[in-house]
CSV table of C-alpha atoms and ligand atoms in Angstrom, one decimal:
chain,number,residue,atom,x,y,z
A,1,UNK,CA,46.2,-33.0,-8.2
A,2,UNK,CA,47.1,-34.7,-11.6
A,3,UNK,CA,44.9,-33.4,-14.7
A,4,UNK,CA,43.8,-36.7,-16.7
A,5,UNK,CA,46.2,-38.0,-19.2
A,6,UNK,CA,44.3,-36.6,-22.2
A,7,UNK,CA,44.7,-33.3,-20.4
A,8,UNK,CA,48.1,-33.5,-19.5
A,9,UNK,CA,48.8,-33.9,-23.0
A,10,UNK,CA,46.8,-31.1,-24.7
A,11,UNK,CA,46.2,-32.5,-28.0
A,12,UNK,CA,43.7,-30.2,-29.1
A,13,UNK,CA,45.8,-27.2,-28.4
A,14,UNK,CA,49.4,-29.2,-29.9
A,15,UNK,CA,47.8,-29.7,-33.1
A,16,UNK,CA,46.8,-25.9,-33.4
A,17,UNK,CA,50.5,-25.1,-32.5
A,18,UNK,CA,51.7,-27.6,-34.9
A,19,UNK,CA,53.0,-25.4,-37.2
A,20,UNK,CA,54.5,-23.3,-34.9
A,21,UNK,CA,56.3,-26.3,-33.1
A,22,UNK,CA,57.9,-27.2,-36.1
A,23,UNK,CA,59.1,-23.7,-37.2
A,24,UNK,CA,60.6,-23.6,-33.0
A,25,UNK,CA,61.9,-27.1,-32.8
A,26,UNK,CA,60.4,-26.9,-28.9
A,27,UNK,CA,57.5,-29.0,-27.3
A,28,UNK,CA,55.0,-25.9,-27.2
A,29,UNK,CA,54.7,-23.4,-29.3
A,30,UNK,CA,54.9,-20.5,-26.7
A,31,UNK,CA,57.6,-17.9,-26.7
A,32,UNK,CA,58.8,-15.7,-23.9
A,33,UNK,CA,59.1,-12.3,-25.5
A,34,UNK,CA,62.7,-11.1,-25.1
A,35,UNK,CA,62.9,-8.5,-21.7
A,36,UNK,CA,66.0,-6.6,-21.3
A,37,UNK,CA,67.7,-7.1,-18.6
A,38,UNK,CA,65.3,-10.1,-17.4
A,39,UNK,CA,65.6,-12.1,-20.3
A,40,UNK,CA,68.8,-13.5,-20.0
A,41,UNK,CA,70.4,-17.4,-19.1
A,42,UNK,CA,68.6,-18.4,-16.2
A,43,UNK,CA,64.9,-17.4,-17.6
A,44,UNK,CA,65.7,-18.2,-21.2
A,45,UNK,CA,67.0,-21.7,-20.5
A,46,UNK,CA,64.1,-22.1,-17.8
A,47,UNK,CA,61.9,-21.4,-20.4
A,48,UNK,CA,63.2,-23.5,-23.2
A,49,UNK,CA,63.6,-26.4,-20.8
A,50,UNK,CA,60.0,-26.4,-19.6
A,51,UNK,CA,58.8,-26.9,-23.4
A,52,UNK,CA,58.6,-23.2,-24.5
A,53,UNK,CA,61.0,-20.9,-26.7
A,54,UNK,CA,63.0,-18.5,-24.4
A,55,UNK,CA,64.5,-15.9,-26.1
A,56,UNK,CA,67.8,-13.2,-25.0
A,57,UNK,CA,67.1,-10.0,-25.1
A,58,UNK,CA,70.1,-8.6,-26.8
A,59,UNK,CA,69.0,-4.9,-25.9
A,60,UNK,CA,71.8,-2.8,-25.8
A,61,UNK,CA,74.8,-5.5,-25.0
A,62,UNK,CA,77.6,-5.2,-26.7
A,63,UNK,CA,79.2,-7.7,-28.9
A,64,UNK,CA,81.5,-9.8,-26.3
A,65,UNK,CA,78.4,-9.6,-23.7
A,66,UNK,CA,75.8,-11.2,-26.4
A,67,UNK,CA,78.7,-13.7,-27.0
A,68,UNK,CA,78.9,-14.3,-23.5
A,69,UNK,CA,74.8,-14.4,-23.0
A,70,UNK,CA,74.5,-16.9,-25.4
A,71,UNK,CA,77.4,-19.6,-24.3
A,72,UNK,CA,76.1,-18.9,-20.9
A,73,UNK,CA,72.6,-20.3,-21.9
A,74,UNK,CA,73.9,-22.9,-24.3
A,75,UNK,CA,75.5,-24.1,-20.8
A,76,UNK,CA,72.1,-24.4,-19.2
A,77,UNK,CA,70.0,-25.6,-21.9
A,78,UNK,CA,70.5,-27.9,-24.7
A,79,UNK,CA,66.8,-27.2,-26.2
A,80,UNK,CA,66.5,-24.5,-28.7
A,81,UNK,CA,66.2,-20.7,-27.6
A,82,UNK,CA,66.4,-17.5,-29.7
A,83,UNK,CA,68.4,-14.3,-29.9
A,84,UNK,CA,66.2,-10.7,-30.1
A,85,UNK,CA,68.3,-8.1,-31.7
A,86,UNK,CA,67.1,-4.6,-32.0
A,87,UNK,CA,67.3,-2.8,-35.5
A,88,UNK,CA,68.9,0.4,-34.8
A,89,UNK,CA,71.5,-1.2,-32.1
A,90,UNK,CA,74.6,0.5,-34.0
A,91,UNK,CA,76.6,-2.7,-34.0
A,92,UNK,CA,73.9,-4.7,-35.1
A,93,UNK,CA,75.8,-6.7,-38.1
A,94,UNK,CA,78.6,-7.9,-35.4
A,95,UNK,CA,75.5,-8.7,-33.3
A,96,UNK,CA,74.5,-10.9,-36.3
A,97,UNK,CA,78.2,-12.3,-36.4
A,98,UNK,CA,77.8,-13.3,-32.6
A,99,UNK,CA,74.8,-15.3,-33.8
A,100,UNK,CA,76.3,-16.9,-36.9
A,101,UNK,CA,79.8,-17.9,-34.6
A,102,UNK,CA,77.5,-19.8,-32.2
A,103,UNK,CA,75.1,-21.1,-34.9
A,104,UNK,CA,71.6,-19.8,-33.1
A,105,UNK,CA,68.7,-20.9,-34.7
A,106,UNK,CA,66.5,-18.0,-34.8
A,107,UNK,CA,66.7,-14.0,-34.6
A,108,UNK,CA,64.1,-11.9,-33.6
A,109,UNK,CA,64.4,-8.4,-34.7
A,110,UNK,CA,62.6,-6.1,-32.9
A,111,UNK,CA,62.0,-2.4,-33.0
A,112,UNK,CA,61.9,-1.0,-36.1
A,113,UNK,CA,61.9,-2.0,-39.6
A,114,UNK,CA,65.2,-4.4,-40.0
A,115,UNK,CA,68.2,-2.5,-42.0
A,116,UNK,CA,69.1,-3.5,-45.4
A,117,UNK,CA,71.4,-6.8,-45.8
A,118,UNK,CA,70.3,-7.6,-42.3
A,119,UNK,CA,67.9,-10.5,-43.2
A,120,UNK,CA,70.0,-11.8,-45.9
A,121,UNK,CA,73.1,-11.6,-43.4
A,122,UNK,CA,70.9,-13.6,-40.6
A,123,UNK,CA,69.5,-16.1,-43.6
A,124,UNK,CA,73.3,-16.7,-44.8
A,125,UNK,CA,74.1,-18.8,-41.5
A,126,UNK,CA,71.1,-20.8,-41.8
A,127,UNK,CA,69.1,-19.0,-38.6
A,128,UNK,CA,65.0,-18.0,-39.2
A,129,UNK,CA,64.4,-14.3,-39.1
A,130,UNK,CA,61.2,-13.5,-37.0
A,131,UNK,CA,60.0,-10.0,-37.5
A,132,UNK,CA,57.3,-7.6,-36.4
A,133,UNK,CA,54.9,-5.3,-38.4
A,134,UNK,CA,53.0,-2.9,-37.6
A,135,UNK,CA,50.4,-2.9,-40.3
A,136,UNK,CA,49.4,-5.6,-42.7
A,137,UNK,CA,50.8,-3.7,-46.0
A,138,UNK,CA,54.2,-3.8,-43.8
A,139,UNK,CA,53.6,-7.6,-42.8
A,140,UNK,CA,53.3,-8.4,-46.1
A,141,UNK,CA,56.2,-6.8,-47.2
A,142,UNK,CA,59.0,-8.2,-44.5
A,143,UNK,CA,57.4,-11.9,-45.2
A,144,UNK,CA,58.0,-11.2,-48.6
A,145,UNK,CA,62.0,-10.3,-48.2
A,146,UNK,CA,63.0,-12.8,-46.1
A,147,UNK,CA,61.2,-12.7,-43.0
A,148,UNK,CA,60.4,-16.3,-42.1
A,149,UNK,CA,57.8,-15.7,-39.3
A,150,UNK,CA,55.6,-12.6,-37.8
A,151,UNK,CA,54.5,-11.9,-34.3
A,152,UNK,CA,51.7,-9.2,-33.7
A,153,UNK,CA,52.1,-7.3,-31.1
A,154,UNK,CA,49.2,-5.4,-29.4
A,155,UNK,CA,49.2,-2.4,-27.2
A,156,UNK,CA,48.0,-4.7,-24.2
A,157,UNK,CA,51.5,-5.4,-24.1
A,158,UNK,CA,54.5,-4.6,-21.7
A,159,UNK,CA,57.7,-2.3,-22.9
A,160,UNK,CA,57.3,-0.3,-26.4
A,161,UNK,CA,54.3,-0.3,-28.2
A,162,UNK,CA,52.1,0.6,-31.2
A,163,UNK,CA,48.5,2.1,-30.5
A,164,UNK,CA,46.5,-1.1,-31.8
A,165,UNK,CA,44.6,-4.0,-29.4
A,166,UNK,CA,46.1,-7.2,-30.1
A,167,UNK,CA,42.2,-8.4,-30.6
A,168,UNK,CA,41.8,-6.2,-33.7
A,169,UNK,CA,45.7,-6.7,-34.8
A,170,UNK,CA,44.6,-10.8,-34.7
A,171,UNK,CA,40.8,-9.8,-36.8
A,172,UNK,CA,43.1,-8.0,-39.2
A,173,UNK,CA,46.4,-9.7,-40.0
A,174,UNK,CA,45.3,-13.7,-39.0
A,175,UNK,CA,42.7,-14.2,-41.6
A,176,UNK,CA,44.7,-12.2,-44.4
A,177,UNK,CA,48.6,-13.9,-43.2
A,178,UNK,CA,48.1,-17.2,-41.2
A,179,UNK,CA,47.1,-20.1,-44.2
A,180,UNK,CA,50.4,-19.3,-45.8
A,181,UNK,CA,52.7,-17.9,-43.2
A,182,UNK,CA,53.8,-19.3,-39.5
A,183,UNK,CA,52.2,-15.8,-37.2
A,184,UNK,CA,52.4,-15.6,-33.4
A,185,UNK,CA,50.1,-13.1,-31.5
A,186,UNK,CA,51.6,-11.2,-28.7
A,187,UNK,CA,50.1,-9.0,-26.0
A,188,UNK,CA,47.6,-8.9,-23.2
A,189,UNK,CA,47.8,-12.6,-23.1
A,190,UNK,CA,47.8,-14.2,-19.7
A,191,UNK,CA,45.4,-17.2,-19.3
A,192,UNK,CA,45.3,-20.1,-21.9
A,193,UNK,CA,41.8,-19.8,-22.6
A,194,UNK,CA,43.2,-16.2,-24.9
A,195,UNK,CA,45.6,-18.6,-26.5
A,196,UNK,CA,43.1,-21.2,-27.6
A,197,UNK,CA,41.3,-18.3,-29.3
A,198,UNK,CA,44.4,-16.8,-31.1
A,199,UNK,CA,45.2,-20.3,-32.2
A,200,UNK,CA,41.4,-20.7,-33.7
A,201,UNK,CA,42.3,-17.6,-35.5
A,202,UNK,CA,44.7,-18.7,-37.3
A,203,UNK,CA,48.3,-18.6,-35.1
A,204,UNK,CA,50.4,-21.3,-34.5
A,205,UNK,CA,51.7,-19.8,-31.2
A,206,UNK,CA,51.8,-16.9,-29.1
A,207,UNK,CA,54.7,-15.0,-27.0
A,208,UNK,CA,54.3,-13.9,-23.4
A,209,UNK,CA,56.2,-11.3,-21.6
A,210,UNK,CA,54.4,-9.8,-18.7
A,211,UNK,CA,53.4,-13.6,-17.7
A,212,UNK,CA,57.3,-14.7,-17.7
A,213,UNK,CA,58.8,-11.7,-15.9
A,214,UNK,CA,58.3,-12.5,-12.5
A,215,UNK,CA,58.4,-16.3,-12.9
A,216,UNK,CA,61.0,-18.0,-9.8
A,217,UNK,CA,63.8,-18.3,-12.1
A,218,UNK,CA,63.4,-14.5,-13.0
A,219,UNK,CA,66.5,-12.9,-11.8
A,220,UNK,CA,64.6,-9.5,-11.4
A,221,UNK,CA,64.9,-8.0,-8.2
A,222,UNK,CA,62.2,-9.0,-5.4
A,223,UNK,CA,60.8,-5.6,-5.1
A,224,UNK,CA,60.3,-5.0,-9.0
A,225,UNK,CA,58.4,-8.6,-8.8
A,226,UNK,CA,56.2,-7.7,-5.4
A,227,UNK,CA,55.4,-4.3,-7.5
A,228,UNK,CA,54.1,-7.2,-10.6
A,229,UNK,CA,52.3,-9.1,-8.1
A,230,UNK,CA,50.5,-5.8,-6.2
A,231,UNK,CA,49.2,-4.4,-9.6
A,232,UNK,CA,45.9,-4.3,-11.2
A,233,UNK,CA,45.6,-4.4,-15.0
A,234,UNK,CA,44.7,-0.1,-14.8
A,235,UNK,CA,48.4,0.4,-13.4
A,236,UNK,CA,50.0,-0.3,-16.4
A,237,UNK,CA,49.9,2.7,-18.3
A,238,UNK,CA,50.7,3.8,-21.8
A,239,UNK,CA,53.6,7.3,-22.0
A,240,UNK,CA,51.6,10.1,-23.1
A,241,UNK,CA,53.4,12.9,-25.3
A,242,UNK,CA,52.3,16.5,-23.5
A,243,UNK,CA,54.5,18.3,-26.5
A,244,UNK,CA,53.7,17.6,-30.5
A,245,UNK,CA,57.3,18.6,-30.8
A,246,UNK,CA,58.7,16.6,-28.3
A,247,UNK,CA,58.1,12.8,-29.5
A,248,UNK,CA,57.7,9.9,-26.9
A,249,UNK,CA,58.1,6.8,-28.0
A,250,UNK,CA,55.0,4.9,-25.9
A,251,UNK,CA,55.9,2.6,-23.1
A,252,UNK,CA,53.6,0.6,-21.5
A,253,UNK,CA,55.0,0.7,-17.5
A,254,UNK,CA,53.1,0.6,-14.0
A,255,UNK,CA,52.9,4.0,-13.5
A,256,UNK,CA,54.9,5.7,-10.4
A,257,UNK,CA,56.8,8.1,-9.4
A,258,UNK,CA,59.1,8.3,-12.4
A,259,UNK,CA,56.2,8.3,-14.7
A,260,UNK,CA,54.7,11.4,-13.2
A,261,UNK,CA,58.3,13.1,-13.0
A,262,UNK,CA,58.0,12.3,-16.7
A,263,UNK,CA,55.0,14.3,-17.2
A,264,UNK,CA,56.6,17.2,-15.5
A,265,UNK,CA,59.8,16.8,-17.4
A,266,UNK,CA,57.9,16.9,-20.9
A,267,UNK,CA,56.3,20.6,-19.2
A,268,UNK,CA,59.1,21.6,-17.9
A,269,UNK,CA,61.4,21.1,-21.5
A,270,UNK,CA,58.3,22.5,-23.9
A,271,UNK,CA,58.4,25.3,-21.7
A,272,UNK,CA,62.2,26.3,-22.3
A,273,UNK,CA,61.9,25.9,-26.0
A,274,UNK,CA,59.0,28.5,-26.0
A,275,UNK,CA,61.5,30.2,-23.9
A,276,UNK,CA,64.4,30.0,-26.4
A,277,UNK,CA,66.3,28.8,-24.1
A,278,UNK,CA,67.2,25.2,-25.6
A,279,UNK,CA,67.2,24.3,-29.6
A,280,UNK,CA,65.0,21.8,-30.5
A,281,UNK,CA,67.4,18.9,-30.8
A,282,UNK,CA,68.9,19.3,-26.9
A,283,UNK,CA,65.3,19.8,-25.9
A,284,UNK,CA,64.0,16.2,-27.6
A,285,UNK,CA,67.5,14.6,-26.4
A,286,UNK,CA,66.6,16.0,-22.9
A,287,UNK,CA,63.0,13.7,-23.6
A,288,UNK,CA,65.1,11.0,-24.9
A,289,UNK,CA,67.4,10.6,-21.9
A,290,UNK,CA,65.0,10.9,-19.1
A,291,UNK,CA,64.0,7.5,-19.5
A,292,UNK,CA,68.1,5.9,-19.9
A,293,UNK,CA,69.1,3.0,-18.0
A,294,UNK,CA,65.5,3.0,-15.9
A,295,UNK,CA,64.5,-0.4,-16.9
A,296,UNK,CA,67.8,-1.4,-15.5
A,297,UNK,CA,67.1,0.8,-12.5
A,298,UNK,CA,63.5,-1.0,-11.7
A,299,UNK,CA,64.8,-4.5,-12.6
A,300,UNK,CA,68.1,-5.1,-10.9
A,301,UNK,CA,68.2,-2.2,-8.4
A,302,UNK,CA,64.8,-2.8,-7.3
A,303,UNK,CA,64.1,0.7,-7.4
A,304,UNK,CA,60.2,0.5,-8.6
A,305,UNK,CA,59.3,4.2,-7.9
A,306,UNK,CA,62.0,5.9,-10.3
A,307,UNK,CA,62.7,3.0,-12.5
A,308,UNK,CA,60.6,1.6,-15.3
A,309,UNK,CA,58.7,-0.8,-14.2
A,310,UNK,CA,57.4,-2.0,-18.0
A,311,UNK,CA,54.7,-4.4,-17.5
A,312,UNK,CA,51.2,-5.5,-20.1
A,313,UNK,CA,47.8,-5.4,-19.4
A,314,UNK,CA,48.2,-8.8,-18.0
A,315,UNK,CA,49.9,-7.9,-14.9
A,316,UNK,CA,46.7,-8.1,-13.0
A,317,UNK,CA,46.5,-12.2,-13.4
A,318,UNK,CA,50.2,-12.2,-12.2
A,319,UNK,CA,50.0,-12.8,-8.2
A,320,UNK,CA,52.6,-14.9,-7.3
A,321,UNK,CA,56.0,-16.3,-7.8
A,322,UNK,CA,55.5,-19.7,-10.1
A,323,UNK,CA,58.3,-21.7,-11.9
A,324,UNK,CA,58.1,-21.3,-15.1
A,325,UNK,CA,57.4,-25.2,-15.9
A,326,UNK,CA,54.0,-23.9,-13.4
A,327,UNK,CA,53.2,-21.4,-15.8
A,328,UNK,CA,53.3,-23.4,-18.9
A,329,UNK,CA,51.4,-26.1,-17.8
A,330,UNK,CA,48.9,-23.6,-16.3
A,331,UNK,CA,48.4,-21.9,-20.0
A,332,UNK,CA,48.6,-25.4,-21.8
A,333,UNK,CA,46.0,-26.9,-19.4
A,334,UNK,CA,43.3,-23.6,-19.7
A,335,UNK,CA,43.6,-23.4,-23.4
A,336,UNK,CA,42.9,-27.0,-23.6
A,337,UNK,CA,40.2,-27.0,-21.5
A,338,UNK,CA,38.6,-24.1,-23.7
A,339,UNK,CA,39.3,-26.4,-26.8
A,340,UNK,CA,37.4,-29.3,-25.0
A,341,UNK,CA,34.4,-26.8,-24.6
A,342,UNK,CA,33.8,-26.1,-27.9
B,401,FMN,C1,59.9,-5.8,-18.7
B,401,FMN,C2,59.7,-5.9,-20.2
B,401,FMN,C3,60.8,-5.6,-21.0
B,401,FMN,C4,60.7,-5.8,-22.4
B,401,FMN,N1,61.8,-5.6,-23.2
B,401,FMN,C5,61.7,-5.9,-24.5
B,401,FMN,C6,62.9,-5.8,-25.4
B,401,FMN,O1,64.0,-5.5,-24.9
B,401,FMN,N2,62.8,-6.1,-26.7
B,401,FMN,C7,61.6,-6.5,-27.2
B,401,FMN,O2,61.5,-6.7,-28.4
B,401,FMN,N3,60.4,-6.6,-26.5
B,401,FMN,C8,60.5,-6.3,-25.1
B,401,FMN,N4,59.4,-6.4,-24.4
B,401,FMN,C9,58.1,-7.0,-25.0
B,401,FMN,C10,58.1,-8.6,-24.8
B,401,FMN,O3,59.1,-9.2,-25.6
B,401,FMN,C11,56.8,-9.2,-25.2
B,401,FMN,O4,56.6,-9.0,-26.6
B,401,FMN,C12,55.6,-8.6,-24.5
B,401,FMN,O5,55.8,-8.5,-23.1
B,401,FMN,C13,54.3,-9.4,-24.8
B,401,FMN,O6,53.2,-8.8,-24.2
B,401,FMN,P1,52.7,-9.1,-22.7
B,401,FMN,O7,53.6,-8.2,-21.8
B,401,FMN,O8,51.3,-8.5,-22.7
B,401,FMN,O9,52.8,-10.5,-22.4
B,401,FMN,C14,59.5,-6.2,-23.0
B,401,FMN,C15,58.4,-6.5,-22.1
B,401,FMN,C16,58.5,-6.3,-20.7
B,401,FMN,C17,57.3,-6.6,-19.9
């Protein structure tokens, strides 16, 4: 059945996303958080087509495969997307070149704090640098030196993670960031009624992963989609470090069989350096590579029990296959509705 027109407009929610609209150049300010391996043409261009702001995940592509990505989406879409580049990929200025050559309008760059000259180098073609903080002092900072936009990034969230609740992230950088600078709020979101909060807070916009992932024109593989739609939020589980001198970056994933083998890996390794039988760097590479090539494993091989399935919080309201145009008229319509309640 057909919302009403004033509905199927949203107004109340468009004006709060305004800003964020204007800083996207797309109908609704609602990103789809880049997703290696999943985030590439067919989802980003569904995404940006629908209304929303689809973004590549660049991950660990090289060069002429980001060049590729991107002319493959330009052929799909003509509405804006964006390119997510991580900061320590080591060819991460060429990456920026790849950019520049095909004139994208925005770069994400995710997972770490952004090397020098990489800003300036993004900023000299004309593209707007989005970045992510951590803390507020950090926030600060990066919007200071060229960082044209922030997204806040709770722990809810699927793939790599910090150890703060987006709720508190939102109490703590919103009020302090969003009068004078365009913020997005990302993690643990998966209804609209979240998103009309957020936006009262302060943000212009919010980005989705766990939402997106499974949507129809998700190329991931049917069995690391029915493993989305079987889980409850309390599967998707945060890596624990066993060993202070082993670090582990923490991941959220649905837990399985590769997560326990992970557990058992971290025992197994801590035990041969009390042994003396490995130094400590081949014992933390041995960490390091346990997890290599496994979100490839769950998301095109389909293998969901020794893969990483990474997924949010949110993976419990995700039951079903839905075009992603379903999707973003579900979230515009519920965040409305909340608006209209108040
Ligand atoms: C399967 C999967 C893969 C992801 N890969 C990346 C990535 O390569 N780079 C990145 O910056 N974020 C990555 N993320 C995080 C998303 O971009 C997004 O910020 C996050 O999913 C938002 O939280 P939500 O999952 O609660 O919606 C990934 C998330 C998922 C679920």
């Amino acid at each position: 059945m057909l919302e009403p027109a004033p509905m199927r407009n949203y107004p109340k929610t468009r004006h709060l996303m305004q800003r964020g609209t204007d800083f996207l150049g797309s109908e609704y300010a609602i990103l789809c958080g880049a997703m290696s391996w999943v985030s590439e043409r067919n989802l980003v261009s569904a995404i940006s087509n629908a209304g929303g702001f689809g973004v590549i995940a660049c991950g660990a592509m090289t060069p002429d495969l980001l060049d590729a990505e991107i002319a493959g989406t330009r052929a799909l879409t003509a509405k804006p997307f964006g390119v997510n580049l991580i900061t320590m990929h080591p060819m991460l200025f060429e990456l920026i070149e790849v950019c520049a050559r095909h004139g994208v309008g925005h770069v994400v760059l995710a997972g770490g704090i952004p090397p020098k000259g990489s800003v300036e180098a993004i900023k000299a073609f004309g593209a707007k640098v989005i970045v992510f903080a951590p803390t507020l002092a950090l926030a600060k900072k990066l919007l200071r030196s060229g960082g044209d936009a922030l997204v806040i990034e709770g722990m809810e969230a699927g793939g790599h993670i910090g150890p703060v609740a987006t709720s508190v992230l939102a109490q703590e950088f919103l009020p302090a960031l969003a009068d004078e600078h365009v913020v997005f709020v990302a993690g643990g979101i998966g209804r609209g009624e979240a998103i009309a909060g957020y936006l009262e807070m302060g943000a212009v916009g919010v980005q989705l992963g766990t939402r997106f992932a499974c949507a129809t024109e998700s190329i991931a593989h049917p069995d690391f989609k029915k493993a989305f739609f079987r889980a409850n939020a309390r599967d998707a589980v945060a890596s624990t470090q066993l060993d202070p001198r082993l670090p582990v970056i923490p991941v959220r994933a649905l837990k399985n069989k590769g997560t326990e083998e992970f557990t058992a890996k971290q025992r197994e390794v801590g035990l041969l350096l009390d042994q003396g039988s490995v130094d400590m760097t081949e014992a933390q590479l041995r960490i390091e590579h346990f997890w290599a090539g496994a979100l490839r494993r769950a998301v095109i091989d389909g293998d969901v029990e020794n893969g990483s399935v990474m997924a949010g919080q949110s993976v419990g309201m995700v039951t079903q296959e839905e075009p992603v145009a379903e999707i973003i008229a579900a979230l515009m319509a519920e965040s409305e509705s909340a608006l209209n309640r108040r």
